[in-house]
Amino acid sequence: MALSQKLELRQSQSLVMTPQLMQAIKLLQLSHLDLSAYVDAELERNPLLERAEEPEFSTPAEAAGAEPEPPPAPEDQRAGDWLESPLGSREAIEARLDTDLGNVFQDDGPAEPHHTTSEPVGYSEWASVGAGGRLEEDSDLDAYVSAATSLADHLSEQLALAEPDPRRRLIGQYLIDLVDEAGYLTADLAEVAAKLGAPEETVADVLAVIQTFEPSGVAARSLAECLALQLKDRDRFDPAMAALVDNLPLLAKRDFAALRKLCEVDDEDLVDMVAELKRLDPKPGLAFGGGPVTPIVPDVFVRPAPDGGWQVDLNTDTLPRLLINQSYFGRVAPAAKDAKDKTFLADCLQTATWLTRALDQRAKTILKVAMEITRQQDAFLAHGVEHLRPLVLKTVADAISMHESTVSRVTSNKYMATPRGIFEMKYFFTSAIAAAGGGDAHSAEAVRHRIKQMIDAESAADVLSDDTIVKRLREAGIDIARRTVAKYREGMRIPSSVQRRREKQSAAAVS
């Protein structure tokens, strides 16, 4: 076969992942906290971006419903020419960014232009000007509240009173620094003694002193030691309780017969001892230095509509509102003389335009996905988790004409507030379990909920085994294997039927 050279002209399409396109994709999967941090960084970097704040006052004409007067035209006509030049047009922006803004997300129409106007300070702002010639902010009482005491600081204060010897205090401070946030000492005493050049007996003696500090059970090296320290503090560490603490694995297995034999107690005493253990704190260090619990802020609200359907709204508090300060751009653009300054301003304008448009399309995409999830899971919203339908990403993606990866990014780290509670969007996507009679498939989450209901309703005389649960589910039209039931039960941290029977029989014996 002879070899020859020739020229061919081929036409093909490909998607080039430009930095702007990759950044737009990244915006989709950011939570509202990460998005807020990203927007704050852009506001510091880009002088043309500013937040869209709500007006604090209105003029009499605006209060009466009249149209506000347009801002006066700039004196320098060159600024208007700069703004109307092709440099600020969408075509020029897409050409410089090498990105089609309409293809980053699904375009629902032309974006409205953003404008800002400079307004004078109102009377309320003028009246709050202090003697120093600046606006005084409202006093924030939270700013005067002292910081929460950390666990290390709390232990150090007690160490300073308990150990007058500087050498022992140095060893104690080193041990305190090794205590984790849960209150446990994670280091080996022999290694600590070798690093400090101190006798191991001295290190152990100092540790014993620290273990007497508050909170009770701190600086323990294991769960058994932590519980033992708390029981000693309560003067309840008798031989029977010591035997129970030394055999915590048997307690986890609910092997009460073996525990009764080891502790040499009857059923009633054993139940009281177990109840006392449950009242102890397995992580005493968490009571100090913990930050405030941050509640989950939903991205979407789902409410019942007057027509019997569901109303889906975005949480506007989680959406950053940005504006492009065109008036500032018009003032500084004519003053740019060299190419470097002009390039910087042009890049800032293009980036700001792209970001405001990307944020708008991100919000529309989240709303569109949330509306489709609400439509698919209408029965769940109306009747509960038993009616949760099996749902996959492809079903939602096909319904709204998007790619599965886009739906996956949108549902990551996003939450929906529904009449049934606040759920992550990923919660509504569950695998399907076939129906025994060939009907509609069942959601895996709904099956898990049904298994939990069956186990919660069982009595001590009728504890359900996994085989019995499988039989009852098949009678209800759910075709499920025994190993699947065991996997779901273990995932919900429900013990086996043998362990549940032991626990219920012991509780029934006491009552």
Coordinates of C-alpha atoms in Angstrom, one line a residue:
M1 CA 0.0 0.0 0.0
A2 CA 1.5 3.3 -1.1
L3 CA 1.9 6.1 1.4
S4 CA 1.0 9.7 0.3
Q5 CA 0.5 13.1 1.8
K6 CA -2.7 15.1 1.4
L7 CA -4.6 18.0 2.9
E8 CA -8.1 17.5 4.4
L9 CA -10.5 20.2 5.7
R10 CA -12.7 19.0 8.6
Q11 CA -15.4 20.8 10.6
S12 CA -16.1 19.8 14.2
Q13 CA -17.5 21.2 17.4
S14 CA -15.9 21.1 20.7
L15 CA -16.3 22.7 24.1
V16 CA -13.3 24.5 25.4
M17 CA -13.1 24.8 29.1
T18 CA -12.0 28.4 29.5
P19 CA -11.2 29.7 33.0
Q20 CA -14.4 31.7 33.0
L21 CA -16.5 28.6 32.1
M22 CA -14.8 26.5 34.8
Q23 CA -15.5 29.3 37.3
A24 CA -19.1 29.4 36.2
I25 CA -19.4 25.7 36.7
K26 CA -17.8 26.1 40.1
L27 CA -20.4 28.7 41.2
L28 CA -23.2 26.1 40.7
Q29 CA -21.9 23.8 43.4
L30 CA -20.9 26.4 46.0
S31 CA -23.0 26.7 49.1
H32 CA -24.4 30.1 50.0
L33 CA -21.6 30.5 52.6
D34 CA -18.8 29.7 50.1
L35 CA -20.5 31.9 47.5
S36 CA -20.7 34.8 49.9
A37 CA -16.9 34.4 50.6
Y38 CA -16.2 34.3 46.8
V39 CA -18.3 37.4 46.2
D40 CA -16.5 39.3 49.0
A41 CA -13.2 38.5 47.4
E42 CA -14.4 39.8 44.1
L43 CA -15.7 43.0 45.7
E44 CA -12.3 43.6 47.1
R45 CA -10.5 42.9 43.8
N46 CA -12.9 44.6 41.4
P47 CA -13.5 48.3 41.9
L48 CA -16.5 48.3 39.5
L49 CA -18.5 45.9 41.6
E50 CA -20.7 47.0 44.6
R51 CA -23.5 45.5 46.6
A52 CA -27.0 46.4 45.8
E53 CA -28.2 47.8 49.1
E54 CA -31.8 48.6 49.9
P55 CA -32.5 52.4 50.0
E56 CA -32.9 53.7 53.5
F57 CA -35.1 56.7 52.6
S58 CA -37.1 57.9 49.6
T59 CA -37.8 61.3 48.2
P60 CA -41.3 62.8 48.4
A61 CA -41.7 62.2 44.7
E62 CA -40.8 58.5 45.0
A63 CA -43.1 58.1 48.1
A64 CA -46.0 59.5 46.0
G65 CA -45.3 56.9 43.3
A66 CA -43.8 59.3 40.8
E67 CA -41.0 58.3 38.5
P68 CA -37.6 59.4 39.9
E69 CA -35.7 61.9 37.7
P70 CA -32.9 60.4 35.7
P71 CA -29.3 61.2 36.8
P72 CA -27.8 64.1 35.0
A73 CA -25.5 63.3 32.1
P74 CA -21.8 63.5 32.8
E75 CA -20.1 66.8 32.0
D76 CA -17.3 65.0 30.1
Q77 CA -19.0 63.7 27.0
R78 CA -16.0 61.3 26.5
A79 CA -17.3 59.2 29.4
G80 CA -20.6 58.6 27.5
D81 CA -18.6 57.7 24.4
W82 CA -16.5 55.2 26.4
L83 CA -19.6 53.5 27.8
E84 CA -21.3 53.3 24.4
S85 CA -18.2 52.0 22.7
P86 CA -18.1 48.3 21.6
L87 CA -15.6 47.7 24.5
G88 CA -18.5 47.4 27.0
S89 CA -20.8 45.4 24.7
R90 CA -21.7 41.8 25.3
E91 CA -20.0 40.7 22.0
A92 CA -16.8 42.3 23.1
I93 CA -16.9 40.8 26.5
E94 CA -17.6 37.3 25.1
A95 CA -14.8 37.7 22.6
R96 CA -12.2 38.8 25.3
L97 CA -13.4 36.1 27.7
D98 CA -13.6 33.4 25.0
T99 CA -16.8 32.4 26.6
D100 CA -20.4 32.3 25.4
L101 CA -22.3 33.6 28.4
G102 CA -25.5 32.1 27.2
N103 CA -24.0 28.6 27.1
V104 CA -22.6 28.7 30.6
F105 CA -26.2 28.2 31.9
Q106 CA -29.5 28.0 30.1
D107 CA -30.3 31.5 28.9
D108 CA -33.8 32.6 29.7
G109 CA -33.5 36.0 28.0
P110 CA -31.4 39.1 27.9
A111 CA -30.2 40.3 31.2
E112 CA -31.4 43.7 32.4
P113 CA -28.7 46.3 32.7
H114 CA -27.5 47.3 36.1
H115 CA -27.1 51.0 37.0
T116 CA -26.2 52.8 40.1
T117 CA -26.8 56.4 41.1
S118 CA -25.0 58.5 43.6
E119 CA -27.5 60.0 46.1
P120 CA -26.9 62.6 48.9
V121 CA -26.8 61.6 52.5
G122 CA -30.3 61.7 54.0
Y123 CA -31.3 63.6 57.1
S124 CA -31.1 60.5 59.3
E125 CA -27.6 59.9 58.2
W126 CA -26.7 63.6 58.6
A127 CA -28.2 63.6 62.1
S128 CA -26.1 60.7 63.2
V129 CA -22.8 62.4 62.3
G130 CA -20.7 62.6 65.5
A131 CA -18.4 65.3 66.7
G132 CA -15.5 63.7 64.9
G133 CA -17.1 64.3 61.5
R134 CA -17.9 60.6 60.7
L135 CA -21.1 58.5 60.7
E136 CA -21.6 56.7 64.0
E137 CA -22.6 53.0 63.7
D138 CA -25.2 51.5 66.0
S139 CA -23.7 50.0 69.1
D140 CA -23.3 46.3 68.9
L141 CA -23.6 44.7 72.3
D142 CA -22.2 41.4 71.0
A143 CA -18.9 43.2 70.3
Y144 CA -18.5 43.7 74.1
V145 CA -19.2 40.2 75.1
S146 CA -16.0 38.3 76.1
A147 CA -14.9 35.3 74.1
A148 CA -15.9 31.9 75.3
T149 CA -13.3 30.2 77.5
S150 CA -11.5 27.3 75.8
L151 CA -10.9 24.0 77.4
A152 CA -7.1 24.6 77.4
D153 CA -7.5 27.9 79.2
H154 CA -9.9 26.4 81.7
L155 CA -7.5 23.6 82.6
S156 CA -4.5 26.0 82.7
E157 CA -6.3 28.2 85.2
Q158 CA -6.8 25.2 87.5
L159 CA -3.3 24.0 86.9
A160 CA -1.8 27.3 88.1
L161 CA -3.6 26.8 91.4
A162 CA -3.0 23.1 91.8
E163 CA 0.7 23.0 91.0
P164 CA 3.0 25.5 92.6
D165 CA 6.1 23.7 91.3
P166 CA 7.2 25.4 88.0
R167 CA 8.6 22.1 86.7
R168 CA 5.4 20.1 87.3
R169 CA 3.4 23.1 86.0
L170 CA 5.5 22.9 82.7
I171 CA 4.7 19.2 82.4
G172 CA 1.0 19.8 83.1
Q173 CA 0.8 22.6 80.5
Y174 CA 2.4 20.3 77.9
L175 CA -0.2 17.6 78.7
I176 CA -3.0 20.1 78.5
D177 CA -1.9 21.1 75.0
L178 CA -2.2 17.5 74.0
V179 CA -5.9 17.2 75.1
D180 CA -8.2 17.2 72.1
E181 CA -11.5 19.1 71.9
A182 CA -13.5 16.2 73.2
G183 CA -11.3 16.2 76.4
Y184 CA -9.2 13.1 75.7
L185 CA -5.4 12.8 76.0
T186 CA -4.2 11.3 72.7
A187 CA -0.4 11.0 73.5
D188 CA 1.6 8.2 75.1
L189 CA 3.1 9.1 78.5
A190 CA 6.4 7.4 77.7
E191 CA 6.8 9.6 74.6
V192 CA 5.9 12.7 76.6
A193 CA 8.4 11.9 79.3
A194 CA 11.1 11.3 76.7
K195 CA 10.4 14.6 75.0
L196 CA 10.4 16.6 78.2
G197 CA 13.3 14.7 79.8
A198 CA 11.3 14.0 82.9
P199 CA 10.6 10.7 84.7
E200 CA 7.6 8.9 83.5
E201 CA 6.3 8.5 87.1
T202 CA 6.3 12.3 87.4
V203 CA 4.4 12.7 84.2
A204 CA 1.8 10.2 85.3
D205 CA 1.5 11.9 88.7
V206 CA 0.9 15.3 87.0
L207 CA -1.7 13.7 84.7
A208 CA -3.5 12.3 87.7
V209 CA -3.7 15.8 89.1
I210 CA -5.1 17.1 85.8
Q211 CA -7.7 14.3 85.8
T212 CA -9.2 15.8 89.0
F213 CA -10.0 19.1 87.2
E214 CA -13.3 20.2 85.9
P215 CA -15.0 19.1 83.7
S216 CA -15.1 15.7 85.3
G217 CA -13.5 13.0 83.1
V218 CA -11.1 15.3 81.3
A219 CA -7.7 14.1 80.2
A220 CA -8.8 10.5 80.0
R221 CA -7.0 8.2 77.6
S222 CA -10.0 6.0 76.8
L223 CA -13.8 6.0 77.1
A224 CA -13.6 3.5 80.0
E225 CA -11.2 5.8 81.9
C226 CA -13.3 8.8 81.2
L227 CA -16.4 7.1 82.7
A228 CA -14.4 5.8 85.6
L229 CA -13.2 9.3 86.4
Q230 CA -16.7 10.7 86.4
L231 CA -18.0 7.8 88.6
K232 CA -15.1 8.4 91.1
D233 CA -16.0 12.0 91.2
R234 CA -19.6 11.0 92.2
D235 CA -18.4 8.3 94.6
R236 CA -20.1 5.6 92.6
F237 CA -17.1 3.6 91.4
D238 CA -17.7 0.4 93.4
P239 CA -16.5 -3.1 92.3
A240 CA -19.7 -3.9 90.4
M241 CA -19.5 -0.6 88.5
A242 CA -15.8 -1.1 87.8
A243 CA -16.5 -4.5 86.3
L244 CA -19.2 -2.9 84.1
V245 CA -16.9 -0.2 82.9
D246 CA -14.2 -2.7 82.1
N247 CA -16.6 -4.7 79.9
L248 CA -18.1 -1.9 77.7
P249 CA -17.9 -4.2 74.6
L250 CA -20.4 -6.6 76.2
L251 CA -22.6 -3.6 77.0
A252 CA -22.5 -2.5 73.4
K253 CA -23.6 -6.1 72.4
R254 CA -26.4 -6.0 75.0
D255 CA -25.1 -9.2 76.5
F256 CA -26.7 -8.6 79.9
A257 CA -26.5 -12.2 81.0
A258 CA -22.7 -12.1 80.8
L259 CA -22.6 -8.7 82.5
R260 CA -24.8 -9.9 85.4
K261 CA -22.4 -12.7 85.9
L262 CA -19.3 -10.5 85.8
C263 CA -20.7 -7.7 88.0
E264 CA -22.4 -10.2 90.3
V265 CA -25.7 -8.3 90.4
D266 CA -29.3 -9.0 89.6
D267 CA -31.3 -7.6 86.7
E268 CA -32.7 -4.6 88.6
D269 CA -29.2 -3.5 89.7
L270 CA -27.8 -4.0 86.3
V271 CA -30.4 -1.8 84.7
D272 CA -29.8 0.9 87.3
M273 CA -26.1 0.7 86.6
V274 CA -26.6 1.0 82.8
A275 CA -28.9 4.0 83.3
E276 CA -26.3 5.7 85.5
L277 CA -23.7 5.2 82.8
K278 CA -26.0 6.8 80.2
R279 CA -26.2 9.9 82.4
L280 CA -22.4 10.4 82.1
D281 CA -20.8 12.6 79.5
P282 CA -18.6 10.6 77.1
K283 CA -17.0 13.8 75.7
P284 CA -16.6 16.3 78.5
G285 CA -14.4 18.6 76.6
L286 CA -17.1 19.7 74.2
A287 CA -18.7 21.8 76.9
F288 CA -15.8 24.4 76.5
G289 CA -14.6 26.4 73.6
G290 CA -17.3 25.2 71.2
G291 CA -18.5 27.8 68.7
P292 CA -22.2 28.7 68.3
V293 CA -24.3 26.2 66.4
T294 CA -24.9 27.5 63.0
P295 CA -28.4 26.6 61.8
I296 CA -29.0 25.4 58.3
V297 CA -30.2 28.2 56.0
P298 CA -32.4 26.9 53.2
D299 CA -31.7 28.0 49.7
V300 CA -35.3 27.4 48.5
F301 CA -38.7 27.7 50.3
V302 CA -41.5 25.3 49.3
R303 CA -45.0 26.4 50.6
P304 CA -48.5 25.3 49.9
A305 CA -50.1 27.4 47.2
P306 CA -53.7 28.6 47.3
D307 CA -54.6 26.5 44.3
G308 CA -53.6 23.3 46.0
G309 CA -50.2 23.1 44.5
W310 CA -46.8 24.2 45.8
Q311 CA -45.1 27.6 45.6
V312 CA -41.3 27.4 45.2
D313 CA -39.3 30.6 46.0
L314 CA -35.7 31.3 46.3
N315 CA -34.3 32.5 49.6
T316 CA -33.2 36.0 48.7
D317 CA -31.1 36.3 51.8
T318 CA -28.6 33.7 50.4
L319 CA -28.4 35.4 47.0
P320 CA -25.7 38.0 46.7
R321 CA -26.9 41.1 44.9
L322 CA -24.3 42.9 42.9
L323 CA -24.3 46.0 40.7
I324 CA -21.9 47.4 38.2
N325 CA -21.0 51.0 39.0
Q326 CA -21.2 52.4 35.5
S327 CA -21.0 56.0 36.7
Y328 CA -17.7 55.3 38.4
F329 CA -16.4 53.5 35.3
G330 CA -17.5 56.5 33.2
R331 CA -15.5 58.9 35.5
V332 CA -12.2 56.9 35.6
A333 CA -12.2 55.5 32.1
P334 CA -11.3 58.8 30.3
A335 CA -8.5 59.4 32.8
A336 CA -6.8 56.1 31.8
K337 CA -3.9 57.1 29.5
D338 CA -1.6 54.1 29.1
A339 CA -2.6 50.7 27.8
K340 CA -2.1 49.0 31.1
D341 CA -4.7 51.1 32.9
K342 CA -7.2 50.7 30.0
T343 CA -6.7 46.9 30.0
F344 CA -7.3 46.8 33.7
L345 CA -10.5 48.7 33.5
A346 CA -11.7 46.7 30.5
D347 CA -11.0 43.4 32.4
C348 CA -12.8 44.7 35.5
L349 CA -15.8 45.6 33.5
Q350 CA -15.9 42.3 31.6
T351 CA -15.4 40.3 34.8
A352 CA -18.1 42.2 36.6
T353 CA -20.6 41.8 33.7
W354 CA -19.9 38.1 33.6
L355 CA -20.2 37.6 37.3
T356 CA -23.5 39.4 37.7
R357 CA -24.9 37.4 34.7
A358 CA -23.5 34.1 36.1
L359 CA -25.1 34.8 39.5
D360 CA -28.4 35.5 37.9
Q361 CA -28.3 32.3 35.8
R362 CA -27.2 30.3 38.9
A363 CA -30.3 31.5 40.8
K364 CA -32.6 30.6 37.9
T365 CA -31.0 27.2 37.5
I366 CA -31.4 26.4 41.2
L367 CA -35.1 27.5 41.1
K368 CA -35.7 25.4 38.0
V369 CA -34.2 22.3 39.6
A370 CA -36.1 22.9 42.8
M371 CA -39.4 23.3 41.0
E372 CA -38.9 20.0 39.2
I373 CA -38.0 18.2 42.4
T374 CA -41.1 19.6 44.0
R375 CA -43.2 18.3 41.1
Q376 CA -41.7 14.9 41.2
Q377 CA -42.0 14.5 45.0
D378 CA -45.5 16.0 45.4
A379 CA -46.7 13.0 47.3
F380 CA -43.9 13.2 49.8
L381 CA -44.7 16.9 50.6
A382 CA -48.4 16.1 51.0
H383 CA -48.3 12.8 52.9
G384 CA -44.8 12.1 54.3
V385 CA -41.7 10.0 53.7
E386 CA -43.8 6.8 53.1
H387 CA -44.7 8.3 49.7
L388 CA -41.2 9.4 48.7
R389 CA -40.7 8.3 45.0
P390 CA -37.5 6.9 43.6
L391 CA -35.7 9.6 41.7
V392 CA -32.5 9.8 39.8
L393 CA -30.6 12.8 38.4
K394 CA -31.3 11.8 34.8
T395 CA -35.1 12.1 35.3
V396 CA -34.8 15.7 36.5
A397 CA -32.2 16.6 33.9
D398 CA -34.3 15.3 31.0
A399 CA -37.4 17.2 32.4
I400 CA -35.6 20.6 32.4
S401 CA -33.3 20.0 29.4
M402 CA -30.1 20.1 31.3
H403 CA -27.1 17.7 31.8
E404 CA -27.0 15.3 34.7
S405 CA -23.7 16.9 35.9
T406 CA -25.4 20.3 36.1
V407 CA -28.3 18.9 38.2
S408 CA -25.7 17.2 40.4
R409 CA -23.8 20.4 41.0
V410 CA -27.0 22.4 41.7
T411 CA -28.2 19.9 44.3
S412 CA -24.8 19.8 46.2
N413 CA -24.8 21.8 49.4
K414 CA -28.3 23.2 48.8
Y415 CA -31.2 22.9 51.1
M416 CA -35.0 23.1 50.7
A417 CA -37.4 24.2 53.5
T418 CA -40.6 22.2 53.1
P419 CA -43.6 21.7 55.3
R420 CA -42.0 18.3 56.3
G421 CA -38.7 20.0 57.4
I422 CA -35.5 21.2 55.9
F423 CA -33.8 18.6 53.6
E424 CA -30.8 18.7 51.4
M425 CA -31.7 18.5 47.7
K426 CA -29.7 15.2 47.4
Y427 CA -32.2 13.7 49.9
F428 CA -34.9 13.5 47.3
F429 CA -32.8 11.4 45.0
T430 CA -33.1 7.7 46.1
S431 CA -32.6 4.4 44.5
A432 CA -35.6 2.3 43.5
I433 CA -36.7 -1.1 45.1
A434 CA -38.9 -3.2 42.9
A435 CA -42.4 -4.0 43.8
A436 CA -43.4 -7.6 44.5
G437 CA -46.4 -7.5 42.2
G438 CA -44.8 -5.7 39.4
G439 CA -46.2 -2.3 40.2
D440 CA -44.5 1.0 40.8
A441 CA -41.1 0.9 42.5
H442 CA -40.6 2.0 46.0
S443 CA -38.0 4.5 47.2
A444 CA -35.2 3.2 49.3
E445 CA -35.6 6.0 51.9
A446 CA -39.3 5.1 52.2
V447 CA -38.4 1.4 52.8
R448 CA -35.9 2.4 55.5
H449 CA -38.6 4.5 57.2
R450 CA -41.0 1.6 57.1
I451 CA -38.4 -0.8 58.6
K452 CA -37.8 1.7 61.4
Q453 CA -41.5 2.0 62.1
M454 CA -41.8 -1.8 62.3
I455 CA -38.9 -2.1 64.7
D456 CA -40.2 0.7 66.9
A457 CA -43.6 -0.9 67.2
E458 CA -42.3 -4.4 68.2
S459 CA -42.7 -5.7 71.8
A460 CA -40.4 -7.7 74.0
A461 CA -42.4 -10.8 73.3
D462 CA -42.4 -10.3 69.5
V463 CA -39.0 -9.0 68.4
L464 CA -38.8 -9.0 64.6
S465 CA -35.9 -10.8 62.9
D466 CA -34.6 -9.7 59.5
D467 CA -36.4 -12.7 57.9
T468 CA -39.7 -11.6 59.5
I469 CA -39.2 -8.1 58.3
V470 CA -38.5 -9.3 54.7
K471 CA -41.7 -11.4 54.9
R472 CA -43.8 -8.5 56.0
L473 CA -42.4 -6.2 53.4
R474 CA -43.1 -8.6 50.7
E475 CA -46.7 -8.9 51.9
A476 CA -46.8 -5.1 51.6
G477 CA -45.7 -5.4 48.0
I478 CA -42.0 -4.6 48.4
D479 CA -39.5 -7.1 46.9
I480 CA -36.4 -6.8 49.1
A481 CA -33.6 -9.2 50.0
R482 CA -32.6 -10.0 53.6
R483 CA -29.1 -8.6 53.2
T484 CA -30.6 -5.3 52.1
V485 CA -32.8 -5.2 55.2
A486 CA -29.7 -5.9 57.4
K487 CA -27.8 -3.1 55.6
Y488 CA -30.5 -0.6 56.1
R489 CA -30.9 -1.6 59.7
E490 CA -27.2 -1.2 60.4
G491 CA -27.1 2.1 58.6
M492 CA -29.8 3.4 61.0
R493 CA -27.7 2.0 64.0
I494 CA -30.4 -0.4 65.0
P495 CA -29.0 -3.5 66.7
S496 CA -29.9 -7.1 65.7
S497 CA -33.0 -8.9 66.9
V498 CA -30.9 -10.8 69.5
Q499 CA -29.5 -7.6 71.0
R500 CA -32.9 -5.9 71.0
R501 CA -34.6 -8.9 72.7
R502 CA -32.0 -8.8 75.5
E503 CA -32.5 -5.1 76.0
K504 CA -36.3 -5.3 76.0
Q505 CA -36.4 -8.3 78.3
S506 CA -34.1 -6.6 80.8
A507 CA -36.2 -3.4 80.7
A508 CA -39.4 -5.5 81.1
A509 CA -37.9 -7.4 84.1
V510 CA -37.3 -4.1 86.0
S511 CA -40.8 -2.7 85.3

